[in-house]
mmCIF file of C-alpha atoms in Angstrom:
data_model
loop_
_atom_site.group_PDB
_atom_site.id
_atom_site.type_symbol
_atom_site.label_atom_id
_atom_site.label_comp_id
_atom_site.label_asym_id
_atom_site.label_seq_id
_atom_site.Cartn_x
_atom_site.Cartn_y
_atom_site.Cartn_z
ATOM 1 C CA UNK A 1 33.660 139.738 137.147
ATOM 2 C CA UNK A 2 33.519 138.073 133.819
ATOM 3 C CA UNK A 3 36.502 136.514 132.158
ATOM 4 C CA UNK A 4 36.232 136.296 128.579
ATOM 5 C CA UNK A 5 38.874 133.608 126.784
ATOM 6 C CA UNK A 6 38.549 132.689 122.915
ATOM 7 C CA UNK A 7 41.283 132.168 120.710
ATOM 8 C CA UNK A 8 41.750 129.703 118.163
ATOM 9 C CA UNK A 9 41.378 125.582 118.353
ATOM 10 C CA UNK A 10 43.646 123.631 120.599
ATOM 11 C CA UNK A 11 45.007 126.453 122.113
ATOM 12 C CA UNK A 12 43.728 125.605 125.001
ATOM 13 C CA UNK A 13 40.683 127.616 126.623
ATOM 14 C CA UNK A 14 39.374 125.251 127.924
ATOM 15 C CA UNK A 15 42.474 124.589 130.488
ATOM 16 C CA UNK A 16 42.420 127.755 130.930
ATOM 17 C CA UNK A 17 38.974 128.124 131.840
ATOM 18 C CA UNK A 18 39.087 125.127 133.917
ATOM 19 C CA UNK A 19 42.558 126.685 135.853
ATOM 20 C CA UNK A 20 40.401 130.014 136.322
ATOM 21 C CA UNK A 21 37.381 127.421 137.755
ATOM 22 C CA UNK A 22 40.104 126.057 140.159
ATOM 23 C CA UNK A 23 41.428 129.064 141.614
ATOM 24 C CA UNK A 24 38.425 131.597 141.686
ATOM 25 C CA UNK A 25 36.007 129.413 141.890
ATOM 26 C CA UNK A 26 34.119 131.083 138.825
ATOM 27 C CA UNK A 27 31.749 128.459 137.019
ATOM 28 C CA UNK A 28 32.571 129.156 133.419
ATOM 29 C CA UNK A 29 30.302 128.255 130.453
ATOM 30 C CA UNK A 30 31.229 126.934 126.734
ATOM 31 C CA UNK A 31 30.102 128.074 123.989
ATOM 32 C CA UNK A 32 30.587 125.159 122.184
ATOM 33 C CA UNK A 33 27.866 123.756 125.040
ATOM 34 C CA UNK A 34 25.443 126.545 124.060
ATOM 35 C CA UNK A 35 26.501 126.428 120.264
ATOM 36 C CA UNK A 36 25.371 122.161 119.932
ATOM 37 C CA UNK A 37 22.463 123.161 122.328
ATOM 38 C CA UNK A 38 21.093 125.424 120.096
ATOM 39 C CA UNK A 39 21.620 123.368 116.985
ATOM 40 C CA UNK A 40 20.405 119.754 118.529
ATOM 41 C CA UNK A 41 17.051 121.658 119.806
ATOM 42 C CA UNK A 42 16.433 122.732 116.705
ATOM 43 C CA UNK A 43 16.530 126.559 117.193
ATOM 44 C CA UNK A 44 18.891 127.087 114.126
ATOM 45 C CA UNK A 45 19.526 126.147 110.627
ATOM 46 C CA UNK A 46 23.211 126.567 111.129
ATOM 47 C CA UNK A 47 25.535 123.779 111.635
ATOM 48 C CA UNK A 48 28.933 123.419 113.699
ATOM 49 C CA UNK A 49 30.883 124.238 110.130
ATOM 50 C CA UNK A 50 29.508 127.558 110.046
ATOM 51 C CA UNK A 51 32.071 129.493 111.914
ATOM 52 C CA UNK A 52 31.256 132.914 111.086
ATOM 53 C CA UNK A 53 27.753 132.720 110.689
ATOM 54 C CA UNK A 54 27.752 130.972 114.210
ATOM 55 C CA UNK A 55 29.687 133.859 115.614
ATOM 56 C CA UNK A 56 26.998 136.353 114.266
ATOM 57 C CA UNK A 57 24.285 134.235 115.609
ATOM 58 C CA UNK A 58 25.800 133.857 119.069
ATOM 59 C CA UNK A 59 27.633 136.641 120.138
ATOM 60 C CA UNK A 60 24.404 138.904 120.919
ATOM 61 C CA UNK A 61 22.832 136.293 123.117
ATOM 62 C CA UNK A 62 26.551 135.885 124.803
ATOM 63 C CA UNK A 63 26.910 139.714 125.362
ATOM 64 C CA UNK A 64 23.643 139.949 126.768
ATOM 65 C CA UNK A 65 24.102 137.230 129.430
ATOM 66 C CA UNK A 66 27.452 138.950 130.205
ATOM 67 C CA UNK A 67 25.492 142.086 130.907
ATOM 68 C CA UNK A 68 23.119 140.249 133.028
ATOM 69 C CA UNK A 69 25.436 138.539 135.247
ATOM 70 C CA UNK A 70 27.252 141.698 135.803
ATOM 71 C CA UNK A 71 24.225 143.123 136.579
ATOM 72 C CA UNK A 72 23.520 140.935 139.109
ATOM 73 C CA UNK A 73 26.915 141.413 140.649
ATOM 74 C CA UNK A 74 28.090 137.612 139.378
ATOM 75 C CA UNK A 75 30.871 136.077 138.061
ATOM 76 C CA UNK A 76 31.412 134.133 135.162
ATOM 77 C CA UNK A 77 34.259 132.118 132.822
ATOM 78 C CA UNK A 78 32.970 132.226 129.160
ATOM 79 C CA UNK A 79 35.286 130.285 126.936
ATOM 80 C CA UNK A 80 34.973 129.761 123.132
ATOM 81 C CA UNK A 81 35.911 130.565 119.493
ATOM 82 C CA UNK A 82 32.610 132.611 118.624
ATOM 83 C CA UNK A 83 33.514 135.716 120.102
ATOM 84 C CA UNK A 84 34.366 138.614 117.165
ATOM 85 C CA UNK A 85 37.279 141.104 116.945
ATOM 86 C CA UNK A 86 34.863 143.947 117.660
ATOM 87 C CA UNK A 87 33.265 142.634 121.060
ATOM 88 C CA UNK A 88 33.832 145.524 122.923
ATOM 89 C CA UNK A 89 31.298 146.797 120.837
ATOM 90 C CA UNK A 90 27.821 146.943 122.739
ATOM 91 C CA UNK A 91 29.100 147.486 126.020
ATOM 92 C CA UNK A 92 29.126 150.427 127.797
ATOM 93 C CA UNK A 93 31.840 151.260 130.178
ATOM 94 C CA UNK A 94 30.850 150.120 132.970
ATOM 95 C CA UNK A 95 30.233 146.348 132.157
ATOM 96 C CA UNK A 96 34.144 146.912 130.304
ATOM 97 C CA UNK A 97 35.352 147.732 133.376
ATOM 98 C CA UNK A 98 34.311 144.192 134.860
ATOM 99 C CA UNK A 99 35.923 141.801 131.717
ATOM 100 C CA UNK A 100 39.045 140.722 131.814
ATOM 101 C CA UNK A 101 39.926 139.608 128.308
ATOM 102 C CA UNK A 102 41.870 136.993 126.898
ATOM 103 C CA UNK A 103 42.807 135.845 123.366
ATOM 104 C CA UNK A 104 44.979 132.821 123.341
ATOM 105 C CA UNK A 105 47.212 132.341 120.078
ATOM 106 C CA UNK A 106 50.079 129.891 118.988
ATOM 107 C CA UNK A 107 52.978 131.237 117.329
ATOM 108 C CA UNK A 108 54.091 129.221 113.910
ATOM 109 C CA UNK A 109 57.294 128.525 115.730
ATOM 110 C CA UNK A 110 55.349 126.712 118.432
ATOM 111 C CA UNK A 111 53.322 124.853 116.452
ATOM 112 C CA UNK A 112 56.194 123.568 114.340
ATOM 113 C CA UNK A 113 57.867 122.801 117.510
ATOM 114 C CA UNK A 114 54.792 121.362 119.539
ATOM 115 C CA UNK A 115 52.339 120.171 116.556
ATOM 116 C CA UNK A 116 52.214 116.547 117.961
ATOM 117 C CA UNK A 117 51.750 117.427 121.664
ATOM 118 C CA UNK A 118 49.139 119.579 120.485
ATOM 119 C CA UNK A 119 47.245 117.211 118.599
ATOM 120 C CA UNK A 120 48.045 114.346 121.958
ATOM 121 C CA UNK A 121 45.901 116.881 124.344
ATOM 122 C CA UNK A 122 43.363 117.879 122.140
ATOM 123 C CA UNK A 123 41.372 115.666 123.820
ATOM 124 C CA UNK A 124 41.973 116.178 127.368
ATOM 125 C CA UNK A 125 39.234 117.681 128.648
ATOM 126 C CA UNK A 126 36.596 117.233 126.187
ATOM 127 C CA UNK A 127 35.629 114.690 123.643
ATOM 128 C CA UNK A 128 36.898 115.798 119.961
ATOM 129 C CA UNK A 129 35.318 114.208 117.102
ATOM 130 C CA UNK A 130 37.585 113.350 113.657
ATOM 131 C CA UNK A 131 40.894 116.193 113.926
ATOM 132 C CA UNK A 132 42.032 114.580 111.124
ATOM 133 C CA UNK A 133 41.829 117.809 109.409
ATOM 134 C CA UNK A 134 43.793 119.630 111.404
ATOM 135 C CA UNK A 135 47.347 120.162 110.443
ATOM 136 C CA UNK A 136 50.257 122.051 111.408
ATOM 137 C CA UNK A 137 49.121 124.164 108.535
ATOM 138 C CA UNK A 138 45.610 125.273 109.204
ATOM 139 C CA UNK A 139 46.582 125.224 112.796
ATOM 140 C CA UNK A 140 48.769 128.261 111.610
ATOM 141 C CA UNK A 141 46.219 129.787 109.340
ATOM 142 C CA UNK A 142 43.963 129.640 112.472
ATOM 143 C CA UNK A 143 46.112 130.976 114.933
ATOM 144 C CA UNK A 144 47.541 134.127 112.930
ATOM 145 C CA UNK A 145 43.731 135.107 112.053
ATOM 146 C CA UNK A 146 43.264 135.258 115.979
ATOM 147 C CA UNK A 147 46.802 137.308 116.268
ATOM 148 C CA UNK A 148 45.782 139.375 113.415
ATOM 149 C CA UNK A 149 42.254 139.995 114.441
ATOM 150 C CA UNK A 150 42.467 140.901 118.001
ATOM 151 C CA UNK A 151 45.761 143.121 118.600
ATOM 152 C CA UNK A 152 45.838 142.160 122.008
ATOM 153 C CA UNK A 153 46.134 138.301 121.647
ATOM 154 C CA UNK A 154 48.239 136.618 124.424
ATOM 155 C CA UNK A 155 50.576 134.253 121.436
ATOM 156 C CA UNK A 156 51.853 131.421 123.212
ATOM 157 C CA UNK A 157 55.940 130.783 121.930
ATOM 158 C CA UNK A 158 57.837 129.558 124.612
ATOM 159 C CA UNK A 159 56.966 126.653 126.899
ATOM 160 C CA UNK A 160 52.782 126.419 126.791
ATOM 161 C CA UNK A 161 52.777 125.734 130.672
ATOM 162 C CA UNK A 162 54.767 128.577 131.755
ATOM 163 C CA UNK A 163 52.797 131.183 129.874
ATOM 164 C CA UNK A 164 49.406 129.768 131.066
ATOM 165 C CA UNK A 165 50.583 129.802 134.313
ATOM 166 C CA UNK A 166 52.388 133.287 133.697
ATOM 167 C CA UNK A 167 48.802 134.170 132.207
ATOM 168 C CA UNK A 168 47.072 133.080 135.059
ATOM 169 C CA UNK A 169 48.456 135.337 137.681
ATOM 170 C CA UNK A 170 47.872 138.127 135.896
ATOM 171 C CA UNK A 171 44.361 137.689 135.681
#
């Protein structure tokens, strides 16, 4: 089984992928991990500001190690931002049939309400650099290009625990 999580920044994939770690027992991989490994070796001109470029770059090499580990009857957590709209794309039925999918989105509502305690937990499990560039503004922005690109986006309103956790056992 492969679970497949983007969504936009500081909504949280990685909690989720580390809440999917904790009660499958699934490793899960970053792509931010892969994404700075690639750059730092040197096996791309492309830097961590180039978003869409990144996505093009990565996604093939991503979709391909899905279809390997479903091939070898594994299970994986993939978590990250550089996953397009069109993903499905590629795969044939049968490796569909073992991805559960999940797009994680903030409503404006909730960021208005929660921008603070968003930017406080940015930073619990993994290192940000500067966020001084993100506001409640391109937080938004950010947020309703993942609602508006992937119909099925899971947009978090209400009380962020309760729909992980509401998330979470329906996975």
């Amino acid at each position: 089984m492969i679970i497949l999580i983007t969504g936009a920044s500081h909504t949280g994939k990685t909690i989720l992928a580390q809440k999917l770690l904790a009660k499958y027992g699934y490793p899960y991989m970053s792509i931010d991990h892969l994404k700075m490994g690639l750059i730092r070796s040197g096996n791309t001109d492309l830097t961590p500001m180039d978003d869409d470029k990144l996505t093009d770059y990565l996604w093939p090499i991503i979709r391909e190690m899905i279809k390997t580990v479903i091939e070898n009857d594994q299970n994986l957590i993939i978590e990250g931002c550089y996953i397009p709209a069109d993903w499905r794309s590629g795969l044939e039925k049968d490796y569909l049939d073992r991805i559960k999918f999940v797009c994680l989105a903030l409503s404006d509502d909730y960021i208005d309400s929660h921008y603070s305690d968003i930017m406080l937990h940015g930073s619990d499990l993994e290192k940000r650099m500067d966020d001084s560039d993100c506001t409640a503004e391109w937080l938004k922005a950010s947020n309703k290009e993942f609602r508006d690109s992937f119909d099925d986006a899971f947009v978090i309103d209400g009380t962020y625990e309760n729909a992980i956790d509401s998330l979470i056992g329906n996975l």
